[in-house]
DNA sequence: AAGGGACACAACCGCACAGGG
DNA sequence: CCCCTGTGCGGTTGTGTCCCT
């Protein structure tokens, strides 16, 4: 179908941002707040694409960003989250205050990937590189117990022998992470929306893991499952 | 000191999705 | 229900810096 470009590329700057551009963007957002990125460049007097402004603000200019090296704890958390969520950088970033998805993605590709390789682990699967690709399929099931919703992973292996290694891998894939999954009864009242996040607001667990279209998706149900970031 | 390869990270691009008209 | 727009995401590219020869 084709879409109109987000801006007139012929009249926009590209490449590195100058200090002046940064200042203009910061000043405008301080004065008017975030939002309507399409019209922001014109309003702020910037010859930039709206998307470019948004990216610049989110990744580098936001005041709550934590700059500097990643700590060892952050490293390990990223690895754990990646083993659980895959390349869902935005979800991973949501668990690391002050870090952006772009920053984590870059850090993964440059540092952690190599770190895992040096440990003999496949950065994509988090399995030992030497290990043959096994025929394990993983599905997310749900079982309810005493009012709580528990998530479990079901591993099916072609081989009957469930080795200790497989159990270990299962534990690795279900690390003891506090994902702060908030489970509640079907809500009766309008939920309090702290921040007008359009798409992440009331996602079910499947969708919050990026498993949209999953048969487990509960977004259209009244269960009221949501994840808290 | 110069050249070039490797690395790190900022920025861009294309696509998907939600929501409004 | 369809189309369009705005936004967000993940992958990729571009560019500056570092390091080795």
PDB file of N, CA and C in Angstrom, chain A residues 101-139:
ATOM      1  N   UNK A 101      16.757   0.623  25.100  1.00  0.00           N
ATOM      2  CA  UNK A 101      16.798  -0.600  24.295  1.00  0.00           C
ATOM      3  C   UNK A 101      17.955  -0.560  23.303  1.00  0.00           C
ATOM      4  N   UNK A 102      18.163   0.614  22.724  1.00  0.00           N
ATOM      5  CA  UNK A 102      19.246   0.750  21.748  1.00  0.00           C
ATOM      6  C   UNK A 102      20.613   0.513  22.401  1.00  0.00           C
ATOM      7  N   UNK A 103      20.762   1.056  23.595  1.00  0.00           N
ATOM      8  CA  UNK A 103      22.019   0.910  24.323  1.00  0.00           C
ATOM      9  C   UNK A 103      22.267  -0.561  24.663  1.00  0.00           C
ATOM     10  N   UNK A 104      21.226  -1.215  25.126  1.00  0.00           N
ATOM     11  CA  UNK A 104      21.359  -2.619  25.504  1.00  0.00           C
ATOM     12  C   UNK A 104      21.626  -3.479  24.272  1.00  0.00           C
ATOM     13  N   UNK A 105      20.932  -3.163  23.202  1.00  0.00           N
ATOM     14  CA  UNK A 105      21.124  -3.904  21.955  1.00  0.00           C
ATOM     15  C   UNK A 105      22.568  -3.783  21.487  1.00  0.00           C
ATOM     16  N   UNK A 106      23.083  -2.560  21.500  1.00  0.00           N
ATOM     17  CA  UNK A 106      24.476  -2.359  21.087  1.00  0.00           C
ATOM     18  C   UNK A 106      25.429  -3.080  22.029  1.00  0.00           C
ATOM     19  N   UNK A 107      25.144  -2.964  23.319  1.00  0.00           N
ATOM     20  CA  UNK A 107      26.014  -3.581  24.305  1.00  0.00           C
ATOM     21  C   UNK A 107      26.010  -5.098  24.152  1.00  0.00           C
ATOM     22  N   UNK A 108      24.842  -5.601  23.857  1.00  0.00           N
ATOM     23  CA  UNK A 108      24.738  -7.051  23.637  1.00  0.00           C
ATOM     24  C   UNK A 108      25.603  -7.468  22.453  1.00  0.00           C
ATOM     25  N   UNK A 109      25.427  -6.757  21.372  1.00  0.00           N
ATOM     26  CA  UNK A 109      26.120  -7.153  20.145  1.00  0.00           C
ATOM     27  C   UNK A 109      27.637  -6.995  20.242  1.00  0.00           C
ATOM     28  N   UNK A 110      28.079  -6.062  21.064  1.00  0.00           N
ATOM     29  CA  UNK A 110      29.521  -5.827  21.123  1.00  0.00           C
ATOM     30  C   UNK A 110      30.195  -6.569  22.277  1.00  0.00           C
ATOM     31  N   UNK A 111      29.561  -6.580  23.454  1.00  0.00           N
ATOM     32  CA  UNK A 111      30.221  -7.162  24.622  1.00  0.00           C
ATOM     33  C   UNK A 111      29.673  -8.528  25.026  1.00  0.00           C
ATOM     34  N   UNK A 112      28.398  -8.576  25.284  1.00  0.00           N
ATOM     35  CA  UNK A 112      27.833  -9.782  25.895  1.00  0.00           C
ATOM     36  C   UNK A 112      27.876 -10.971  24.954  1.00  0.00           C
ATOM     37  N   UNK A 113      27.618 -10.701  23.695  1.00  0.00           N
ATOM     38  CA  UNK A 113      27.693 -11.766  22.694  1.00  0.00           C
ATOM     39  C   UNK A 113      29.045 -12.475  22.775  1.00  0.00           C
ATOM     40  N   UNK A 114      30.073 -11.634  22.842  1.00  0.00           N
ATOM     41  CA  UNK A 114      31.430 -12.188  22.888  1.00  0.00           C
ATOM     42  C   UNK A 114      31.674 -12.914  24.220  1.00  0.00           C
ATOM     43  N   UNK A 115      31.104 -12.322  25.259  1.00  0.00           N
ATOM     44  CA  UNK A 115      31.254 -12.905  26.586  1.00  0.00           C
ATOM     45  C   UNK A 115      30.664 -14.319  26.616  1.00  0.00           C
ATOM     46  N   UNK A 116      29.491 -14.459  26.035  1.00  0.00           N
ATOM     47  CA  UNK A 116      28.848 -15.768  26.005  1.00  0.00           C
ATOM     48  C   UNK A 116      29.633 -16.749  25.141  1.00  0.00           C
ATOM     49  N   UNK A 117      30.127 -16.247  24.028  1.00  0.00           N
ATOM     50  CA  UNK A 117      30.920 -17.113  23.150  1.00  0.00           C
ATOM     51  C   UNK A 117      32.160 -17.616  23.875  1.00  0.00           C
ATOM     52  N   UNK A 118      32.753 -16.716  24.672  1.00  0.00           N
ATOM     53  CA  UNK A 118      33.954 -17.128  25.399  1.00  0.00           C
ATOM     54  C   UNK A 118      33.616 -18.167  26.461  1.00  0.00           C
ATOM     55  N   UNK A 119      32.350 -18.159  26.896  1.00  0.00           N
ATOM     56  CA  UNK A 119      31.914 -19.168  27.853  1.00  0.00           C
ATOM     57  C   UNK A 119      31.485 -20.452  27.151  1.00  0.00           C
ATOM     58  N   UNK A 120      31.558 -20.427  25.817  1.00  0.00           N
ATOM     59  CA  UNK A 120      31.151 -21.601  25.056  1.00  0.00           C
ATOM     60  C   UNK A 120      29.649 -21.707  24.897  1.00  0.00           C
ATOM     61  N   UNK A 121      28.969 -20.568  25.023  1.00  0.00           N
ATOM     62  CA  UNK A 121      27.512 -20.577  24.898  1.00  0.00           C
ATOM     63  C   UNK A 121      27.089 -19.864  23.625  1.00  0.00           C
ATOM     64  N   UNK A 122      26.078 -20.397  23.004  1.00  0.00           N
ATOM     65  CA  UNK A 122      25.516 -19.751  21.826  1.00  0.00           C
ATOM     66  C   UNK A 122      24.714 -18.536  22.293  1.00  0.00           C
ATOM     67  N   UNK A 123      25.075 -17.333  21.821  1.00  0.00           N
ATOM     68  CA  UNK A 123      24.389 -16.126  22.281  1.00  0.00           C
ATOM     69  C   UNK A 123      22.903 -16.104  21.935  1.00  0.00           C
ATOM     70  N   UNK A 124      22.535 -16.858  20.925  1.00  0.00           N
ATOM     71  CA  UNK A 124      21.133 -16.856  20.524  1.00  0.00           C
ATOM     72  C   UNK A 124      20.304 -17.818  21.365  1.00  0.00           C
ATOM     73  N   UNK A 125      20.834 -19.004  21.538  1.00  0.00           N
ATOM     74  CA  UNK A 125      20.063 -20.033  22.241  1.00  0.00           C
ATOM     75  C   UNK A 125      20.446 -20.184  23.707  1.00  0.00           C
ATOM     76  N   UNK A 126      21.609 -19.640  24.063  1.00  0.00           N
ATOM     77  CA  UNK A 126      22.141 -19.760  25.420  1.00  0.00           C
ATOM     78  C   UNK A 126      22.466 -21.220  25.755  1.00  0.00           C
ATOM     79  N   UNK A 127      22.661 -22.006  24.741  1.00  0.00           N
ATOM     80  CA  UNK A 127      23.049 -23.397  24.964  1.00  0.00           C
ATOM     81  C   UNK A 127      24.522 -23.543  24.629  1.00  0.00           C
ATOM     82  N   UNK A 128      25.133 -24.573  25.184  1.00  0.00           N
ATOM     83  CA  UNK A 128      26.529 -24.827  24.821  1.00  0.00           C
ATOM     84  C   UNK A 128      26.671 -24.992  23.318  1.00  0.00           C
ATOM     85  N   UNK A 129      27.668 -24.351  22.769  1.00  0.00           N
ATOM     86  CA  UNK A 129      27.844 -24.378  21.314  1.00  0.00           C
ATOM     87  C   UNK A 129      28.072 -25.791  20.812  1.00  0.00           C
ATOM     88  N   UNK A 130      28.806 -26.598  21.596  1.00  0.00           N
ATOM     89  CA  UNK A 130      29.136 -27.942  21.148  1.00  0.00           C
ATOM     90  C   UNK A 130      27.913 -28.845  21.132  1.00  0.00           C
ATOM     91  N   UNK A 131      26.929 -28.476  21.919  1.00  0.00           N
ATOM     92  CA  UNK A 131      25.757 -29.336  22.026  1.00  0.00           C
ATOM     93  C   UNK A 131      25.022 -29.391  20.699  1.00  0.00           C
ATOM     94  N   UNK A 132      24.647 -30.623  20.293  1.00  0.00           N
ATOM     95  CA  UNK A 132      23.876 -30.759  19.079  1.00  0.00           C
ATOM     96  C   UNK A 132      22.513 -30.125  19.288  1.00  0.00           C
ATOM     97  N   UNK A 133      21.973 -29.598  18.228  1.00  0.00           N
ATOM     98  CA  UNK A 133      20.645 -29.021  18.336  1.00  0.00           C
ATOM     99  C   UNK A 133      19.661 -30.113  18.699  1.00  0.00           C
ATOM    100  N   UNK A 134      19.080 -30.008  19.847  1.00  0.00           N
ATOM    101  CA  UNK A 134      18.155 -31.039  20.280  1.00  0.00           C
ATOM    102  C   UNK A 134      16.761 -30.727  19.781  1.00  0.00           C
ATOM    103  N   UNK A 135      15.920 -31.694  19.909  1.00  0.00           N
ATOM    104  CA  UNK A 135      14.589 -31.574  19.347  1.00  0.00           C
ATOM    105  C   UNK A 135      13.605 -31.108  20.403  1.00  0.00           C
ATOM    106  N   UNK A 136      14.023 -30.149  21.172  1.00  0.00           N
ATOM    107  CA  UNK A 136      13.177 -29.712  22.270  1.00  0.00           C
ATOM    108  C   UNK A 136      12.298 -28.575  21.813  1.00  0.00           C
ATOM    109  N   UNK A 137      11.027 -28.715  22.088  1.00  0.00           N
ATOM    110  CA  UNK A 137      10.141 -27.594  21.816  1.00  0.00           C
ATOM    111  C   UNK A 137       9.625 -27.070  23.137  1.00  0.00           C
ATOM    112  N   UNK A 138       9.466 -25.816  23.178  1.00  0.00           N
ATOM    113  CA  UNK A 138       9.036 -25.186  24.421  1.00  0.00           C
ATOM    114  C   UNK A 138       7.704 -24.517  24.194  1.00  0.00           C
ATOM    115  N   UNK A 139       6.794 -24.783  25.074  1.00  0.00           N
ATOM    116  CA  UNK A 139       5.516 -24.106  24.983  1.00  0.00           C
ATOM    117  C   UNK A 139       5.169 -23.541  26.343  1.00  0.00           C
TER     118      UNK A 139
END
